[in-house]
mmCIF file of C-alpha atoms in Angstrom:
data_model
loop_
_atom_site.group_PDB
_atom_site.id
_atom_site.type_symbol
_atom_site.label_atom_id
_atom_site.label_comp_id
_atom_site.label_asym_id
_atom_site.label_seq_id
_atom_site.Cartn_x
_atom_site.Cartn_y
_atom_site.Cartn_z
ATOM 1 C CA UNK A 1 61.716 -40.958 28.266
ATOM 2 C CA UNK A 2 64.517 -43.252 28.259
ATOM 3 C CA UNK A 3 67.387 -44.409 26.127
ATOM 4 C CA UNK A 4 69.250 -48.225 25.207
ATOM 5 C CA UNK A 5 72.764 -47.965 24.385
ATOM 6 C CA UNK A 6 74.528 -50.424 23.188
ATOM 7 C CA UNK A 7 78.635 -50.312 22.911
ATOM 8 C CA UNK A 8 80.053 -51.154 20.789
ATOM 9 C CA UNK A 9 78.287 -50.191 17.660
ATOM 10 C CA UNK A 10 81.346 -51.812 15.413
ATOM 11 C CA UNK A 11 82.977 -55.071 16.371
ATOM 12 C CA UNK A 12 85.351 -56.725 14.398
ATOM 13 C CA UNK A 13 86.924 -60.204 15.304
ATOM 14 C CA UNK A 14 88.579 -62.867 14.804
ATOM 15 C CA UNK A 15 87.589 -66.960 14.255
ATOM 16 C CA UNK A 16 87.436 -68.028 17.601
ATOM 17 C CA UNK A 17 87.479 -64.793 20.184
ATOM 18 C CA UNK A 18 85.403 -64.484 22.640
ATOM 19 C CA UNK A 19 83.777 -61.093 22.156
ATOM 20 C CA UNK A 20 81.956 -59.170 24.532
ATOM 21 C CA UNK A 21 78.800 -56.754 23.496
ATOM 22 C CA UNK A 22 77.357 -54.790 26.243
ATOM 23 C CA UNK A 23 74.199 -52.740 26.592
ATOM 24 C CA UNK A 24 72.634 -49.867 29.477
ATOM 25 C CA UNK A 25 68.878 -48.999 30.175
ATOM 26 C CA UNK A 26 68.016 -46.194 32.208
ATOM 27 C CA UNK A 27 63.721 -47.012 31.735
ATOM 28 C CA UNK A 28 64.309 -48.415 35.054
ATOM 29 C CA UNK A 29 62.976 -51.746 33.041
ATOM 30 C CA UNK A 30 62.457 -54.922 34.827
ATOM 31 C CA UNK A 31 63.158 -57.415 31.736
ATOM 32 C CA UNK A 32 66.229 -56.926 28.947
ATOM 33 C CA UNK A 33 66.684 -59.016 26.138
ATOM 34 C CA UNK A 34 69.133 -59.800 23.586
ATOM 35 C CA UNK A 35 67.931 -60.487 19.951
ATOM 36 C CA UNK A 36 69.949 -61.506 16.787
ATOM 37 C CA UNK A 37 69.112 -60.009 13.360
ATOM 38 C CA UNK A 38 69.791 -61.835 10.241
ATOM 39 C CA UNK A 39 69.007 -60.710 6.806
ATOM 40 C CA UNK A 40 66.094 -62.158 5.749
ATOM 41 C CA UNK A 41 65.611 -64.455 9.254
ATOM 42 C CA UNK A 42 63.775 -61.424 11.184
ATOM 43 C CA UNK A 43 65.189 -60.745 14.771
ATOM 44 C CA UNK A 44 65.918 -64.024 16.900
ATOM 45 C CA UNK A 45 65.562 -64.018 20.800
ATOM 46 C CA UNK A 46 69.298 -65.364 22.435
ATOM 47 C CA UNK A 47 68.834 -64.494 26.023
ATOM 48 C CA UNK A 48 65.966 -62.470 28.212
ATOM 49 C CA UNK A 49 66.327 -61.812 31.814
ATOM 50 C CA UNK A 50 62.864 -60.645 34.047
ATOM 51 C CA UNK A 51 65.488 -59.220 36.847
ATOM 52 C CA UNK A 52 69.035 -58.568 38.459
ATOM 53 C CA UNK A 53 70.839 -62.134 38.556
ATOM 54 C CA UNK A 54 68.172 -64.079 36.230
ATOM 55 C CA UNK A 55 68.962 -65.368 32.736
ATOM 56 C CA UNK A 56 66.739 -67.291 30.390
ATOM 57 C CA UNK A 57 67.592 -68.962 27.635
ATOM 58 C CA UNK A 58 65.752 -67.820 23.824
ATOM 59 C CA UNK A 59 65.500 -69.844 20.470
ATOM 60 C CA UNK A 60 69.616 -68.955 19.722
ATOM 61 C CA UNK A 61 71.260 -69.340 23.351
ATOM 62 C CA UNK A 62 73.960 -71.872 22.002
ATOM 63 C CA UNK A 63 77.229 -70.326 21.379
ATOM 64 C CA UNK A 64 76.827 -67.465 23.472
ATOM 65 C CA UNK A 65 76.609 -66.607 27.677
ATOM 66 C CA UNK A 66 74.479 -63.824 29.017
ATOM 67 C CA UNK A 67 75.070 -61.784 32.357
ATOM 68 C CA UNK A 68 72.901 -59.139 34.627
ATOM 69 C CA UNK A 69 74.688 -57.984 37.182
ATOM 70 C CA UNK A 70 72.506 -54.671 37.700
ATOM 71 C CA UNK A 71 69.216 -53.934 36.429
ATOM 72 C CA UNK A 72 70.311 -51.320 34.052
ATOM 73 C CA UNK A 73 73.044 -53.309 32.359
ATOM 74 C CA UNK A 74 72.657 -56.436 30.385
ATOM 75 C CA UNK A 75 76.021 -57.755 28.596
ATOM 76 C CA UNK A 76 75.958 -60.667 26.052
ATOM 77 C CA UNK A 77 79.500 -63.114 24.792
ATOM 78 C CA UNK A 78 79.952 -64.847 22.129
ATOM 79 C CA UNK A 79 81.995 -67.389 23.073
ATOM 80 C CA UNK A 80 83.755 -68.464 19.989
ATOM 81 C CA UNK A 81 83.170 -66.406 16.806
ATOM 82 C CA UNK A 82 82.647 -67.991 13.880
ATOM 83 C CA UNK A 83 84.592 -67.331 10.751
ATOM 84 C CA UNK A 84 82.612 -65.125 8.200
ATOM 85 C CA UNK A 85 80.084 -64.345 10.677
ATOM 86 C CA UNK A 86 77.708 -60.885 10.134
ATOM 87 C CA UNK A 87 74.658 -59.899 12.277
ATOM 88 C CA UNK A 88 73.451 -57.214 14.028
ATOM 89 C CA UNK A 89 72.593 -57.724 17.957
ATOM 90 C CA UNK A 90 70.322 -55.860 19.770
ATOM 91 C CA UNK A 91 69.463 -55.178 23.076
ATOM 92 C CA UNK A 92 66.076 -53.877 24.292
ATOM 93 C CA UNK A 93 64.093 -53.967 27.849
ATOM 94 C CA UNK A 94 60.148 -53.774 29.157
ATOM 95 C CA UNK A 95 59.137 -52.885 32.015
ATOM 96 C CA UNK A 96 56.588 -56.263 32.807
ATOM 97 C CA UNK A 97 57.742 -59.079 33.906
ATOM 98 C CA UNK A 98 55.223 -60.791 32.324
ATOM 99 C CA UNK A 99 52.461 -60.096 29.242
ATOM 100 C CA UNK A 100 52.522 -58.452 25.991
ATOM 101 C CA UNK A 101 54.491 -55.306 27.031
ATOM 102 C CA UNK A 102 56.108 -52.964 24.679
ATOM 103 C CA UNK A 103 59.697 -53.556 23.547
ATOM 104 C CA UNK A 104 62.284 -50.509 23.436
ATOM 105 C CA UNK A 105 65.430 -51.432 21.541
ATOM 106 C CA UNK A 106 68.781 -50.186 21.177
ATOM 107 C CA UNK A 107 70.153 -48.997 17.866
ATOM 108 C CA UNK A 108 72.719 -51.932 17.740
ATOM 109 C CA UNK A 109 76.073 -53.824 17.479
ATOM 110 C CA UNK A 110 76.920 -54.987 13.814
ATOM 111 C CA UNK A 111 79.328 -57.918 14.197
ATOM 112 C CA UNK A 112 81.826 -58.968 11.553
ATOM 113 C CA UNK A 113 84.378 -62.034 12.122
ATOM 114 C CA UNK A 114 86.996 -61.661 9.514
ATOM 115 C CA UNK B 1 55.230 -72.880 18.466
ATOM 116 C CA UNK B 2 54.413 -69.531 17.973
ATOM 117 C CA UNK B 3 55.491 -68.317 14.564
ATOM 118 C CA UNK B 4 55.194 -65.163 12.154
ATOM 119 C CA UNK B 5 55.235 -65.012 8.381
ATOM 120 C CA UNK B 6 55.223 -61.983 6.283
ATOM 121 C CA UNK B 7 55.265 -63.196 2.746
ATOM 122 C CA UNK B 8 57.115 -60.254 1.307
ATOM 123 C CA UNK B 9 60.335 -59.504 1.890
ATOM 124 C CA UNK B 10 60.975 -56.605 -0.219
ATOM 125 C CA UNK B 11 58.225 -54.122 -1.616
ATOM 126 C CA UNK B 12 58.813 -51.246 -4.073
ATOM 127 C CA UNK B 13 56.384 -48.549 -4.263
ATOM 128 C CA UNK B 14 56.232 -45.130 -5.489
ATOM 129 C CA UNK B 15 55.528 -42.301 -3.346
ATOM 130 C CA UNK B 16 51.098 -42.322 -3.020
ATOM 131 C CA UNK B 17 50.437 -45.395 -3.967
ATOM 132 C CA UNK B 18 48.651 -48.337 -1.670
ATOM 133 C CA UNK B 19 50.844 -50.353 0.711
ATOM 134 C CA UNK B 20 49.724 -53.767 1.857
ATOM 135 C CA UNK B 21 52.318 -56.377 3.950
ATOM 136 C CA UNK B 22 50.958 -59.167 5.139
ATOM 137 C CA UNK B 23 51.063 -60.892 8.165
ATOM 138 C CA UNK B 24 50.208 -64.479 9.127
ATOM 139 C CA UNK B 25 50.389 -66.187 12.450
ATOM 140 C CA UNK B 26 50.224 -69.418 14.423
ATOM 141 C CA UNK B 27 49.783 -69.692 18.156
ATOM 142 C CA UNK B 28 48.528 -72.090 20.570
ATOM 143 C CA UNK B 29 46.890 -69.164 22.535
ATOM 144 C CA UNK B 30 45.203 -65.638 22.197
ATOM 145 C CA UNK B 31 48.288 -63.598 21.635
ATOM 146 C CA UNK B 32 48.740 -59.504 21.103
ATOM 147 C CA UNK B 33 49.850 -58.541 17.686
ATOM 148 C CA UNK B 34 52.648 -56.065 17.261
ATOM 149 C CA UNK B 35 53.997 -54.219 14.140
ATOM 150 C CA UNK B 36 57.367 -52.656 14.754
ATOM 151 C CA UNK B 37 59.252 -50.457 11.788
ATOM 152 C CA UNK B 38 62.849 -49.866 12.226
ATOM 153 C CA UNK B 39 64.653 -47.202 10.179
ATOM 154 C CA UNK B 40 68.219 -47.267 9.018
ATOM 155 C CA UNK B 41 70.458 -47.103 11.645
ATOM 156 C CA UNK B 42 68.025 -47.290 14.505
ATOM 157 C CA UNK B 43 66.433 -50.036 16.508
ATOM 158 C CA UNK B 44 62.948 -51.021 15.973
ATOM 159 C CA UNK B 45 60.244 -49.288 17.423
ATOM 160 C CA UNK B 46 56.834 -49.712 18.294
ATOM 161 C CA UNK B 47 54.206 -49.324 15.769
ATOM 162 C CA UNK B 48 51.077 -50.635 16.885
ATOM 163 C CA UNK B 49 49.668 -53.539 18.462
ATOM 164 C CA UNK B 50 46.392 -54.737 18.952
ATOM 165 C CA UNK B 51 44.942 -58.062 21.515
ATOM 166 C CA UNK B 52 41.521 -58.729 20.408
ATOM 167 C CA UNK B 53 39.552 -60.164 17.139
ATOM 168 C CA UNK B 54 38.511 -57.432 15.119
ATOM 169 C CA UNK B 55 40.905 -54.549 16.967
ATOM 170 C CA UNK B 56 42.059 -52.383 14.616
ATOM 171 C CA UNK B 57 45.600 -50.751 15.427
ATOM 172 C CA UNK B 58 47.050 -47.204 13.665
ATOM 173 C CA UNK B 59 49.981 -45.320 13.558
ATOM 174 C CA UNK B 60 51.256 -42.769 11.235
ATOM 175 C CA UNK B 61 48.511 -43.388 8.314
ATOM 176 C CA UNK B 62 49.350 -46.926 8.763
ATOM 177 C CA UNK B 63 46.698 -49.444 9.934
ATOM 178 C CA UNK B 64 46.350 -53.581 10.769
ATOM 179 C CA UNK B 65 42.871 -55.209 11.852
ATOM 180 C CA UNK B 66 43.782 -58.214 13.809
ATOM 181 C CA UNK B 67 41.540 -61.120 12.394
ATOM 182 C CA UNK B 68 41.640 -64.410 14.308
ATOM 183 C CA UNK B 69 39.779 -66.227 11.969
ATOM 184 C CA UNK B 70 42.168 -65.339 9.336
ATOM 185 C CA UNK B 71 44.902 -65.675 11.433
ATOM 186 C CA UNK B 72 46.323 -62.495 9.719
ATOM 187 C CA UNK B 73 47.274 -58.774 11.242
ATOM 188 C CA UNK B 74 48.180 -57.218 7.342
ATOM 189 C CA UNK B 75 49.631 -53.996 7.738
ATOM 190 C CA UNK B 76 48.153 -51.349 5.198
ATOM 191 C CA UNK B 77 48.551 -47.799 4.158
ATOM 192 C CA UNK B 78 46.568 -45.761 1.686
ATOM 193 C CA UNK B 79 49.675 -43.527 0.441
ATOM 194 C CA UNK B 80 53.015 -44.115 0.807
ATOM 195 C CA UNK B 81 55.269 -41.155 1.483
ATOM 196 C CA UNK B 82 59.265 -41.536 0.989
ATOM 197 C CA UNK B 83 60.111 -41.193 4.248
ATOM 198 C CA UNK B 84 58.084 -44.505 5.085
ATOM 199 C CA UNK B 85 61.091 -46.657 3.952
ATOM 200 C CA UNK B 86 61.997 -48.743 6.311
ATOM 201 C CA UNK B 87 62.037 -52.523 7.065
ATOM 202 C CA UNK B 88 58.753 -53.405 9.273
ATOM 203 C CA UNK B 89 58.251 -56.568 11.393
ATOM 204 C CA UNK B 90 55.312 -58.677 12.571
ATOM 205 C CA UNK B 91 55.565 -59.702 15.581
ATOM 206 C CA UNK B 92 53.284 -61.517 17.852
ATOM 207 C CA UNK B 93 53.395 -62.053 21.909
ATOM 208 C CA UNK B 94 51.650 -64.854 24.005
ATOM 209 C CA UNK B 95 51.297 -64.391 27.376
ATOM 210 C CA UNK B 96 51.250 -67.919 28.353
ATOM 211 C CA UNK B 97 55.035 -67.959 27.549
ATOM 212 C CA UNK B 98 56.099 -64.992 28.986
ATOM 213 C CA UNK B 99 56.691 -61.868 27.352
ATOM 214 C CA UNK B 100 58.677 -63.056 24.343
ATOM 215 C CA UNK B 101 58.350 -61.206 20.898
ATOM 216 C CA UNK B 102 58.341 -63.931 18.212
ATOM 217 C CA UNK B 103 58.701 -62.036 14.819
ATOM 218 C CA UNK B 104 58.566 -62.345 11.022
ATOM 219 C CA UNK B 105 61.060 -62.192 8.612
ATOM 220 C CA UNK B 106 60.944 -58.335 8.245
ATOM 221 C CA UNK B 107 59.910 -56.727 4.884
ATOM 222 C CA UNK B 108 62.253 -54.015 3.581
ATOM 223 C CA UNK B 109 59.989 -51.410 1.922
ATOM 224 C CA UNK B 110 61.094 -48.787 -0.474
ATOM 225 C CA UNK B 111 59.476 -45.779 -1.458
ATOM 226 C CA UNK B 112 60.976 -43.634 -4.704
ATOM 227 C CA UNK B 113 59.854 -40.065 -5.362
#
């Protein structure tokens, strides 16, 4: 088996920081993936990338820049928090690059921007 | 697009009694049907899925029968047990566009003693 972890679990910032949430995957999974969870709104795809290097954009890209600089890590920025703001990020990985492959996720970063 | 609606959003049961959530979808394509349950805390994980009309798909006591005509994948259990509480999510995959989960808006379920 394998594990997601995401870091940090808390983050607390300010109106306007950049923040920076990162996550690890040792499935040896070709594809991560970055979703947003709102109350209510279900969980909301930001970024995917199928390998090393590649980024696609999801429904909820604006606002925030993706990177995947190995194939076990997959970090995600918000680039300009927004006062007031809660969610809950989370990471998770396949291994496909393509079809309906399982999703394992992480256990998640819960943002507040004060 | 693709969407996912689960038309409850909370549920309240007591412990043996009859779950139903249901699960509608819209897709341009033939796409595999996913329920995912996610316990406080934790991530969501992997209930069942199922890619063909009429598949049924289990887990745990719990069980979904995709219908295309219906459109639906409703996710049903015959007797709750506390430890089911937990928010669970339809979700729904197309092939054609990747492999991008689109899900529902998540109903948080509740189970007393």
């Amino acid at each position: 088996g394998g594990i997601i972890t995401q870091t940090p679990k808390f983050l607390i910032g300010q109106e306007g920081q950049k923040l920076t949430l990162k996550c690890q995957q040792n499935f040896n999974h070709d594809t991560m993936y970055w979703y947003r969870q709102d109350s209510g709104k279900g969980l909301r795809l930001i970024y995917y990338s199928i390998t090393e290097n590649d980024l696609q954009k999801g429904d909820l890209s604006e606002g925030y820049d993706a990177s995947r600089e190995k194939k076990s890590s997959f970090s995600l920025t918000v680039t300009s928090a927004q006062k007031n703001e809660m969610a809950v990020f989370l990471c998770a990985s396949s291994i496909a690059k393509a079809g309906a492959e399982t999703l394992y996720f992480g256990s998640g970063t819960r943002l507040t921007v004060l | 697009g693709d969407s996912v609606t689960q038309t409850e959003g909370q549920v309240a049961l007591s412990e043996e009694d009859f779950l139903t959530i249901h699960c509608n979808y819209s897709a341009s394509g033939y796409p595999t049907l996913f329920w995912y349950v996610q316990y406080p805390g934790e991530g969501p994980q992997l209930l069942f899925r199922a890619s063909r009309d009429k598949e049924k798909g289990s887990s745990r006591g719990f069980e979904a029968t995709y219908d295309k005509g219906t459109t639906s994948f409703h996710l049903r259990k015959a007797s709750v047990q506390e430890s089911d509480s937990a928010v669970y999510y339809c979700a729904l995959s197309d092939a054609s566009s990747f492999s991008k989960l689109v899900f529902g808006q998540g109903t948080s379920l509740s189970v007393v003693p």
